[in-house]
């Protein structure tokens, strides 16, 4: 059983001699997420509270600022996840929220071929998406560089 709101906003500014600019946001706010660990068992609400097999973030979003002009395109992205109460509150009461930035640039070599270079976790922020107990702390992904090509036929 779950309830909440999904949010999607998208705006494109009028094209100018500098190119096309845009902003968008995709987010989810979860007010309740009730689950059972066994059939017929009691329901637990684990929004913002690590219980049973995991946690559901109360708020998550991806926000993008984009630009394109001729064969060029760039996107700056923000990924946010709200913090939560930890499973083992005696050793670590709360896992904080994390806020990451990504950057990507693309160039269209031809109608059928494009190249993209991207950086995830641009500022190499250390974050902890999971901390189940003193012996297990999951670190988030460090900065990553990506190079990809797109071929259309």
Tab-separated table of N, CA and C in Angstrom:
chain	number	residue	atom	x	y	z
A	1	UNK	N	0.853	-1.166	0.000
A	1	UNK	CA	0.000	0.000	0.000
A	1	UNK	C	0.900	1.230	0.000
A	2	UNK	N	0.647	2.106	-0.931
A	2	UNK	CA	1.464	3.306	-1.011
A	2	UNK	C	0.612	4.509	-1.399
A	3	UNK	N	1.032	5.679	-0.962
A	3	UNK	CA	0.383	6.913	-1.394
A	3	UNK	C	1.437	8.010	-1.444
A	4	UNK	N	1.217	8.929	-2.356
A	4	UNK	CA	2.158	10.023	-2.541
A	4	UNK	C	1.822	10.779	-3.804
A	5	UNK	N	2.780	11.563	-4.268
A	5	UNK	CA	2.580	12.407	-5.445
A	5	UNK	C	3.818	12.317	-6.328
A	6	UNK	N	3.595	12.105	-7.618
A	6	UNK	CA	4.663	12.224	-8.612
A	6	UNK	C	4.543	13.590	-9.257
A	7	UNK	N	5.669	14.245	-9.460
A	7	UNK	CA	5.688	15.595	-10.000
A	7	UNK	C	6.574	15.622	-11.238
A	8	UNK	N	6.075	16.230	-12.292
A	8	UNK	CA	6.852	16.369	-13.527
A	8	UNK	C	6.650	17.776	-14.067
A	9	UNK	N	7.717	18.547	-14.140
A	9	UNK	CA	7.672	19.906	-14.670
A	9	UNK	C	8.680	20.007	-15.807
A	10	UNK	N	8.305	20.710	-16.853
A	10	UNK	CA	9.172	20.827	-18.023
A	10	UNK	C	8.918	22.178	-18.678
A	11	UNK	N	9.965	22.971	-18.865
A	11	UNK	CA	9.813	24.266	-19.518
A	11	UNK	C	10.949	24.485	-20.512
A	12	UNK	N	10.595	24.919	-21.691
A	12	UNK	CA	11.577	25.286	-22.711
A	12	UNK	C	11.454	26.782	-22.962
A	13	UNK	N	12.554	27.486	-22.815
A	13	UNK	CA	12.565	28.912	-23.093
A	13	UNK	C	12.498	29.127	-24.603
A	14	UNK	N	12.019	30.277	-25.034
A	14	UNK	CA	12.012	30.540	-26.481
A	14	UNK	C	13.438	30.458	-27.038
A	15	UNK	N	13.560	29.884	-28.214
A	15	UNK	CA	14.880	29.760	-28.861
A	15	UNK	C	15.460	31.148	-29.105
A	16	UNK	N	16.770	31.239	-28.955
A	16	UNK	CA	17.469	32.507	-29.191
A	16	UNK	C	18.718	32.232	-30.017
A	17	UNK	N	19.453	33.270	-30.307
A	17	UNK	CA	20.688	33.088	-31.076
A	17	UNK	C	21.732	32.317	-30.271
A	18	UNK	N	21.521	32.214	-28.952
A	18	UNK	CA	22.436	31.454	-28.096
A	18	UNK	C	22.051	29.988	-27.989
A	19	UNK	N	20.904	29.639	-28.532
A	19	UNK	CA	20.463	28.256	-28.506
A	19	UNK	C	19.139	28.092	-27.792
A	20	UNK	N	18.811	26.841	-27.483
A	20	UNK	CA	17.573	26.491	-26.803
A	20	UNK	C	17.913	26.086	-25.373
A	21	UNK	N	17.277	26.722	-24.395
A	21	UNK	CA	17.499	26.406	-22.995
A	21	UNK	C	16.242	25.766	-22.418
A	22	UNK	N	16.433	24.894	-21.431
A	22	UNK	CA	15.279	24.251	-20.816
A	22	UNK	C	15.546	23.869	-19.373
A	23	UNK	N	14.459	23.706	-18.645
A	23	UNK	CA	14.503	23.247	-17.260
A	23	UNK	C	13.464	22.153	-17.087
A	24	UNK	N	13.794	21.122	-16.328
A	24	UNK	CA	12.790	20.114	-16.008
A	24	UNK	C	13.089	19.501	-14.651
A	25	UNK	N	12.045	18.952	-14.056
A	25	UNK	CA	12.157	18.316	-12.755
A	25	UNK	C	11.210	17.124	-12.735
A	26	UNK	N	11.719	15.977	-12.309
A	26	UNK	CA	10.918	14.779	-12.064
A	26	UNK	C	11.140	14.422	-10.605
A	27	UNK	N	10.059	14.392	-9.829
A	27	UNK	CA	10.191	14.113	-8.408
A	27	UNK	C	9.072	13.237	-7.896
A	28	UNK	N	9.331	12.601	-6.763
A	28	UNK	CA	8.332	11.766	-6.103
A	28	UNK	C	8.341	12.059	-4.609
A	29	UNK	N	7.152	12.364	-4.086
A	29	UNK	CA	6.955	12.530	-2.655
A	29	UNK	C	6.086	11.359	-2.200
A	30	UNK	N	6.591	10.577	-1.247
A	30	UNK	CA	5.855	9.420	-0.735
A	30	UNK	C	5.379	9.747	0.674
A	31	UNK	N	4.071	9.746	0.872
A	31	UNK	CA	3.538	10.044	2.202
A	31	UNK	C	3.392	8.778	3.049
A	32	UNK	N	3.075	7.652	2.401
A	32	UNK	CA	2.989	6.360	3.114
A	32	UNK	C	3.441	5.244	2.182
A	33	UNK	N	4.110	4.263	2.765
A	33	UNK	CA	4.492	3.051	2.050
A	33	UNK	C	4.386	1.903	3.047
A	34	UNK	N	3.220	1.305	3.110
A	34	UNK	CA	2.965	0.220	4.058
A	34	UNK	C	3.255	-1.122	3.398
A	35	UNK	N	3.961	-1.972	4.107
A	35	UNK	CA	4.267	-3.303	3.576
A	35	UNK	C	4.191	-4.339	4.693
A	36	UNK	N	4.049	-5.583	4.270
A	36	UNK	CA	4.033	-6.703	5.203
A	36	UNK	C	5.266	-7.550	4.972
A	37	UNK	N	5.887	-7.995	6.046
A	37	UNK	CA	7.025	-8.887	5.908
A	37	UNK	C	6.572	-10.320	5.706
A	38	UNK	N	5.341	-10.611	6.059
A	38	UNK	CA	4.783	-11.946	5.861
A	38	UNK	C	3.286	-11.808	5.597
A	39	UNK	N	2.738	-12.762	4.901
A	39	UNK	CA	1.316	-12.750	4.583
A	39	UNK	C	0.517	-12.760	5.885
A	40	UNK	N	-0.426	-11.821	5.993
A	40	UNK	CA	-1.251	-11.718	7.187
A	40	UNK	C	-0.591	-10.978	8.333
A	41	UNK	N	0.670	-10.587	8.173
A	41	UNK	CA	1.379	-9.872	9.230
A	41	UNK	C	0.954	-8.419	9.309
A	42	UNK	N	1.487	-7.733	10.299
A	42	UNK	CA	1.150	-6.326	10.449
A	42	UNK	C	1.822	-5.494	9.352
A	43	UNK	N	1.188	-4.391	9.023
A	43	UNK	CA	1.756	-3.462	8.044
A	43	UNK	C	2.740	-2.533	8.736
A	44	UNK	N	3.872	-2.299	8.094
A	44	UNK	CA	4.888	-1.370	8.579
A	44	UNK	C	5.013	-0.239	7.572
A	45	UNK	N	5.177	0.981	8.038
A	45	UNK	CA	5.389	2.135	7.162
A	45	UNK	C	6.877	2.464	7.194
A	46	UNK	N	7.554	2.284	6.067
A	46	UNK	CA	8.993	2.552	6.088
A	46	UNK	C	9.395	3.767	5.259
A	47	UNK	N	8.517	4.750	5.137
A	47	UNK	CA	8.899	6.014	4.503
A	47	UNK	C	9.810	6.766	5.462
A	48	UNK	N	11.030	7.005	5.034
A	48	UNK	CA	11.990	7.718	5.856
A	48	UNK	C	12.432	6.964	7.096
A	49	UNK	N	12.174	5.653	7.114
A	49	UNK	CA	12.448	4.859	8.301
A	49	UNK	C	12.846	3.447	7.866
A	50	UNK	N	14.107	3.068	8.057
A	50	UNK	CA	14.586	1.749	7.640
A	50	UNK	C	13.933	0.687	8.510
A	51	UNK	N	13.080	-0.132	7.888
A	51	UNK	CA	12.436	-1.243	8.592
A	51	UNK	C	12.412	-2.433	7.661
A	52	UNK	N	12.522	-3.618	8.232
A	52	UNK	CA	12.434	-4.833	7.417
A	52	UNK	C	13.564	-4.913	6.418
A	53	UNK	N	13.213	-4.885	5.139
A	53	UNK	CA	14.211	-5.098	4.086
A	53	UNK	C	14.730	-3.811	3.457
A	54	UNK	N	14.271	-2.653	3.898
A	54	UNK	CA	14.784	-1.443	3.274
A	54	UNK	C	14.074	-0.193	3.744
A	55	UNK	N	14.289	0.847	2.968
A	55	UNK	CA	13.729	2.153	3.285
A	55	UNK	C	13.206	2.788	2.005
A	56	UNK	N	12.190	3.598	2.119
A	56	UNK	CA	11.661	4.371	1.006
A	56	UNK	C	11.919	5.842	1.327
A	57	UNK	N	12.595	6.538	0.432
A	57	UNK	CA	12.872	7.959	0.642
A	57	UNK	C	11.569	8.748	0.552
A	58	UNK	N	11.405	9.708	1.432
A	58	UNK	CA	10.195	10.538	1.391
A	58	UNK	C	10.177	11.388	0.118
A	59	UNK	N	11.321	11.953	-0.272
A	59	UNK	CA	11.383	12.798	-1.467
A	59	UNK	C	12.626	12.448	-2.273
A	60	UNK	N	12.445	12.273	-3.573
A	60	UNK	CA	13.554	12.080	-4.520
A	60	UNK	C	13.243	12.909	-5.752
A	61	UNK	N	14.287	13.488	-6.338
A	61	UNK	CA	14.066	14.180	-7.608
A	61	UNK	C	15.320	14.152	-8.475
A	62	UNK	N	15.084	14.404	-9.746
A	62	UNK	CA	16.143	14.703	-10.707
A	62	UNK	C	15.719	15.988	-11.390
A	63	UNK	N	16.565	17.010	-11.309
A	63	UNK	CA	16.303	18.295	-11.953
A	63	UNK	C	17.392	18.536	-12.994
A	64	UNK	N	17.000	19.022	-14.163
A	64	UNK	CA	17.943	19.236	-15.265
A	64	UNK	C	17.852	20.655	-15.798
A	65	UNK	N	18.999	21.211	-16.139
A	65	UNK	CA	19.083	22.451	-16.909
A	65	UNK	C	19.789	22.055	-18.208
A	66	UNK	N	19.160	22.333	-19.335
A	66	UNK	CA	19.721	21.874	-20.609
A	66	UNK	C	19.909	23.036	-21.582
A	67	UNK	N	20.807	22.816	-22.505
A	67	UNK	CA	21.104	23.783	-23.568
A	67	UNK	C	21.407	23.003	-24.833
A	68	UNK	N	20.954	23.507	-25.950
A	68	UNK	CA	21.325	22.912	-27.239
A	68	UNK	C	21.431	24.014	-28.289
A	69	UNK	N	22.351	23.801	-29.201
A	69	UNK	CA	22.547	24.730	-30.320
A	69	UNK	C	23.243	23.978	-31.433
A	70	UNK	N	22.593	23.954	-32.573
A	70	UNK	CA	23.107	23.240	-33.738
A	70	UNK	C	23.428	21.788	-33.349
A	71	UNK	N	24.681	21.378	-33.476
A	71	UNK	CA	25.047	19.984	-33.197
A	71	UNK	C	25.446	19.758	-31.739
A	72	UNK	N	25.435	20.814	-30.918
A	72	UNK	CA	25.900	20.731	-29.536
A	72	UNK	C	24.744	20.644	-28.550
A	73	UNK	N	24.981	19.956	-27.440
A	73	UNK	CA	23.979	19.844	-26.383
A	73	UNK	C	24.707	19.651	-25.058
A	74	UNK	N	24.170	20.240	-23.976
A	74	UNK	CA	24.746	20.074	-22.639
A	74	UNK	C	23.615	19.992	-21.613
A	75	UNK	N	23.853	19.204	-20.561
A	75	UNK	CA	22.865	19.056	-19.497
A	75	UNK	C	23.578	19.028	-18.146
A	76	UNK	N	23.102	19.858	-17.221
A	76	UNK	CA	23.542	19.834	-15.830
A	76	UNK	C	22.383	19.258	-15.031
A	77	UNK	N	22.649	18.198	-14.268
A	77	UNK	CA	21.586	17.500	-13.533
A	77	UNK	C	21.866	17.497	-12.041
A	78	UNK	N	20.797	17.566	-11.272
A	78	UNK	CA	20.864	17.459	-9.818
A	78	UNK	C	20.022	16.263	-9.398
A	79	UNK	N	20.634	15.337	-8.643
A	79	UNK	CA	19.916	14.166	-8.110
A	79	UNK	C	19.881	14.299	-6.594
A	80	UNK	N	18.674	14.300	-6.031
A	80	UNK	CA	18.510	14.478	-4.592
A	80	UNK	C	17.692	13.327	-4.027
A	81	UNK	N	18.087	12.829	-2.849
A	81	UNK	CA	17.335	11.829	-2.098
A	81	UNK	C	17.336	12.244	-0.631
A	82	UNK	N	16.148	12.285	-0.027
A	82	UNK	CA	16.052	12.701	1.372
A	82	UNK	C	16.629	11.635	2.302
A	83	UNK	N	17.067	12.063	3.478
A	83	UNK	CA	17.645	11.151	4.461
A	83	UNK	C	16.575	10.321	5.160
A	84	UNK	N	17.031	9.449	6.050
A	84	UNK	CA	16.090	8.556	6.727
A	84	UNK	C	16.651	8.112	8.078
A	85	UNK	N	15.746	7.604	8.918
A	85	UNK	CA	16.146	7.009	10.195
A	85	UNK	C	16.765	5.653	9.921
A	86	UNK	N	17.905	5.391	10.537
A	86	UNK	CA	18.659	4.177	10.272
A	86	UNK	C	18.050	2.954	10.963
A	87	UNK	N	18.417	1.788	10.466
A	87	UNK	CA	17.954	0.521	11.028
A	87	UNK	C	18.440	0.351	12.458
A	88	UNK	N	19.714	0.595	12.675
A	88	UNK	CA	20.322	0.455	14.002
A	88	UNK	C	20.500	1.854	14.591
A	89	UNK	N	19.477	2.359	15.240
A	89	UNK	CA	19.514	3.728	15.745
A	89	UNK	C	20.467	3.900	16.920
A	90	UNK	N	20.821	2.796	17.596
A	90	UNK	CA	21.744	2.882	18.737
A	90	UNK	C	23.139	3.289	18.280
A	91	UNK	N	23.565	2.807	17.099
A	91	UNK	CA	24.919	3.119	16.634
A	91	UNK	C	24.944	4.274	15.636
A	92	UNK	N	23.870	4.481	14.918
A	92	UNK	CA	23.846	5.527	13.902
A	92	UNK	C	22.394	5.919	13.684
A	93	UNK	N	21.973	7.004	14.294
A	93	UNK	CA	20.571	7.369	14.297
A	93	UNK	C	19.962	7.753	12.971
A	94	UNK	N	20.700	8.467	12.139
A	94	UNK	CA	20.107	8.992	10.910
A	94	UNK	C	21.129	8.979	9.783
A	95	UNK	N	20.664	8.568	8.604
A	95	UNK	CA	21.455	8.667	7.380
A	95	UNK	C	21.006	9.948	6.692
A	96	UNK	N	21.944	10.858	6.449
A	96	UNK	CA	21.604	12.161	5.878
A	96	UNK	C	21.198	12.085	4.418
A	97	UNK	N	20.559	13.130	3.960
A	97	UNK	CA	20.177	13.226	2.550
A	97	UNK	C	21.433	13.391	1.693
A	98	UNK	N	21.291	13.125	0.400
A	98	UNK	CA	22.410	13.366	-0.497
A	98	UNK	C	21.931	14.089	-1.727
A	99	UNK	N	22.830	14.904	-2.240
A	99	UNK	CA	22.558	15.831	-3.314
A	99	UNK	C	23.736	15.764	-4.279
A	100	UNK	N	23.534	15.215	-5.459
A	100	UNK	CA	24.632	14.985	-6.408
A	100	UNK	C	24.410	15.774	-7.694
A	101	UNK	N	25.501	16.161	-8.318
A	101	UNK	CA	25.452	16.901	-9.581
A	101	UNK	C	26.134	16.088	-10.672
A	102	UNK	N	25.534	16.093	-11.857
A	102	UNK	CA	26.078	15.412	-13.032
A	102	UNK	C	26.151	16.423	-14.177
A	103	UNK	N	27.074	16.197	-15.094
A	103	UNK	CA	27.230	17.077	-16.251
A	103	UNK	C	27.499	16.228	-17.479
A	104	UNK	N	26.829	16.553	-18.582
A	104	UNK	CA	27.048	15.815	-19.834
A	104	UNK	C	27.025	16.783	-21.000
A	105	UNK	N	27.854	16.489	-21.989
A	105	UNK	CA	27.888	17.263	-23.231
A	105	UNK	C	27.875	16.320	-24.419
A	106	UNK	N	27.162	16.712	-25.460
A	106	UNK	CA	27.043	15.873	-26.657
A	106	UNK	C	27.341	16.680	-27.905
A	107	UNK	N	27.829	15.956	-28.898
A	107	UNK	CA	28.054	16.553	-30.216
A	107	UNK	C	27.553	15.580	-31.271
A	108	UNK	N	26.762	16.082	-32.187
A	108	UNK	CA	26.209	15.269	-33.278
A	108	UNK	C	27.158	15.372	-34.457
A	109	UNK	N	27.889	14.279	-34.748
A	109	UNK	CA	28.862	14.260	-35.841
A	109	UNK	C	28.183	14.236	-37.201
A	110	UNK	N	27.029	13.574	-37.266
A	110	UNK	CA	26.240	13.501	-38.500
A	110	UNK	C	24.803	13.198	-38.105
A	111	UNK	N	23.942	13.057	-39.082
A	111	UNK	CA	22.546	12.735	-38.802
A	111	UNK	C	22.421	11.413	-38.050
A	112	UNK	N	23.348	10.496	-38.274
A	112	UNK	CA	23.249	9.155	-37.701
A	112	UNK	C	24.237	8.873	-36.567
A	113	UNK	N	25.154	9.795	-36.270
A	113	UNK	CA	26.209	9.504	-35.308
A	113	UNK	C	26.395	10.656	-34.318
A	114	UNK	N	26.421	10.316	-33.019
A	114	UNK	CA	26.638	11.317	-31.985
A	114	UNK	C	27.568	10.806	-30.901
A	115	UNK	N	28.254	11.718	-30.224
A	115	UNK	CA	29.157	11.396	-29.118
A	115	UNK	C	28.715	12.137	-27.864
A	116	UNK	N	28.835	11.483	-26.721
A	116	UNK	CA	28.490	12.109	-25.442
A	116	UNK	C	29.597	11.836	-24.441
A	117	UNK	N	29.995	12.872	-23.717
A	117	UNK	CA	30.945	12.762	-22.619
A	117	UNK	C	30.220	13.252	-21.372
A	118	UNK	N	30.259	12.461	-20.313
A	118	UNK	CA	29.552	12.833	-19.104
A	118	UNK	C	30.359	12.567	-17.855
A	119	UNK	N	29.993	13.272	-16.790
A	119	UNK	CA	30.589	13.077	-15.475
A	119	UNK	C	29.444	12.927	-14.482
A	120	UNK	N	29.376	11.772	-13.819
A	120	UNK	CA	28.400	11.555	-12.752
A	120	UNK	C	29.078	11.855	-11.424
A	121	UNK	N	28.336	12.448	-10.499
A	121	UNK	CA	28.873	12.872	-9.209
A	121	UNK	C	30.043	13.827	-9.447
A	122	UNK	N	29.742	14.895	-10.148
A	122	UNK	CA	30.716	15.871	-10.630
A	122	UNK	C	31.694	16.334	-9.558
A	123	UNK	N	31.229	16.584	-8.349
A	123	UNK	CA	32.084	17.104	-7.279
A	123	UNK	C	32.631	15.997	-6.381
A	124	UNK	N	32.476	14.738	-6.816
A	124	UNK	CA	33.004	13.568	-6.108
A	124	UNK	C	32.566	13.550	-4.644
A	125	UNK	N	31.290	13.800	-4.430
A	125	UNK	CA	30.732	13.842	-3.074
A	125	UNK	C	30.643	12.438	-2.491
A	126	UNK	N	31.067	12.301	-1.240
A	126	UNK	CA	30.919	11.044	-0.518
A	126	UNK	C	29.542	11.042	0.129
A	127	UNK	N	28.788	9.978	-0.110
A	127	UNK	CA	27.464	9.857	0.492
A	127	UNK	C	27.213	8.398	0.825
A	128	UNK	N	26.261	8.169	1.705
A	128	UNK	CA	26.004	6.827	2.226
A	128	UNK	C	24.529	6.466	2.051
A	129	UNK	N	24.181	5.799	0.970
A	129	UNK	CA	22.777	5.445	0.753
A	129	UNK	C	22.275	4.360	1.697
A	130	UNK	N	23.167	3.647	2.381
A	130	UNK	CA	22.730	2.605	3.312
A	130	UNK	C	23.743	2.460	4.440
A	131	UNK	N	23.207	2.283	5.638
A	131	UNK	CA	24.043	2.080	6.817
A	131	UNK	C	23.278	1.180	7.773
A	132	UNK	N	23.264	-0.099	7.501
A	132	UNK	CA	22.428	-1.037	8.253
A	132	UNK	C	22.907	-1.278	9.681
A	133	UNK	N	24.227	-1.241	9.916
A	133	UNK	CA	24.748	-1.426	11.270
A	133	UNK	C	26.209	-0.978	11.301
A	134	UNK	N	26.872	-1.168	12.400
A	134	UNK	CA	28.264	-0.714	12.524
A	134	UNK	C	29.214	-1.439	11.574
A	135	UNK	N	28.859	-2.639	11.194
A	135	UNK	CA	29.736	-3.436	10.336
A	135	UNK	C	29.454	-3.249	8.847
A	136	UNK	N	28.317	-2.667	8.511
A	136	UNK	CA	27.960	-2.530	7.099
A	136	UNK	C	27.541	-1.097	6.805
A	137	UNK	N	28.354	-0.410	6.061
A	137	UNK	CA	28.030	0.933	5.592
A	137	UNK	C	28.287	0.948	4.098
A	138	UNK	N	27.232	1.189	3.322
A	138	UNK	CA	27.385	1.229	1.864
A	138	UNK	C	27.683	2.652	1.431
A	139	UNK	N	28.789	2.821	0.746
A	139	UNK	CA	29.134	4.133	0.203
A	139	UNK	C	28.512	4.265	-1.167
A	140	UNK	N	28.115	5.493	-1.505
A	140	UNK	CA	27.597	5.764	-2.836
A	140	UNK	C	28.709	5.747	-3.869
A	141	UNK	N	28.312	5.824	-5.112
A	141	UNK	CA	29.291	5.756	-6.207
A	141	UNK	C	30.161	7.007	-6.252
A	142	UNK	N	31.459	6.850	-6.469
A	142	UNK	CA	32.343	8.013	-6.606
A	142	UNK	C	32.154	8.648	-7.993
A	143	UNK	N	32.906	9.704	-8.242
A	143	UNK	CA	32.844	10.359	-9.563
A	143	UNK	C	33.142	9.331	-10.655
A	144	UNK	N	32.365	9.412	-11.730
A	144	UNK	CA	32.537	8.510	-12.865
A	144	UNK	C	32.528	9.308	-14.155
A	145	UNK	N	33.404	8.952	-15.058
A	145	UNK	CA	33.435	9.559	-16.387
A	145	UNK	C	32.856	8.564	-17.370
A	146	UNK	N	32.051	9.052	-18.291
A	146	UNK	CA	31.425	8.183	-19.268
A	146	UNK	C	31.591	8.770	-20.660
A	147	UNK	N	31.869	7.908	-21.594
A	147	UNK	CA	31.947	8.285	-23.005
A	147	UNK	C	31.072	7.308	-23.761
A	148	UNK	N	30.153	7.830	-24.545
A	148	UNK	CA	29.264	6.940	-25.302
A	148	UNK	C	29.055	7.490	-26.693
A	149	UNK	N	28.611	6.609	-27.543
A	149	UNK	CA	28.284	6.997	-28.911
A	149	UNK	C	26.872	6.526	-29.227
A	150	UNK	N	26.208	7.263	-30.079
A	150	UNK	CA	24.865	6.920	-30.517
A	150	UNK	C	24.902	6.742	-32.032
A	151	UNK	N	24.418	5.600	-32.466
A	151	UNK	CA	24.331	5.313	-33.902
A	151	UNK	C	22.878	5.051	-34.235
A	152	UNK	N	22.351	5.806	-35.173
A	152	UNK	CA	20.966	5.622	-35.608
A	152	UNK	C	20.960	5.109	-37.043
A	153	UNK	N	20.148	4.100	-37.269
A	153	UNK	CA	20.031	3.571	-38.636
A	153	UNK	C	18.642	3.063	-38.862
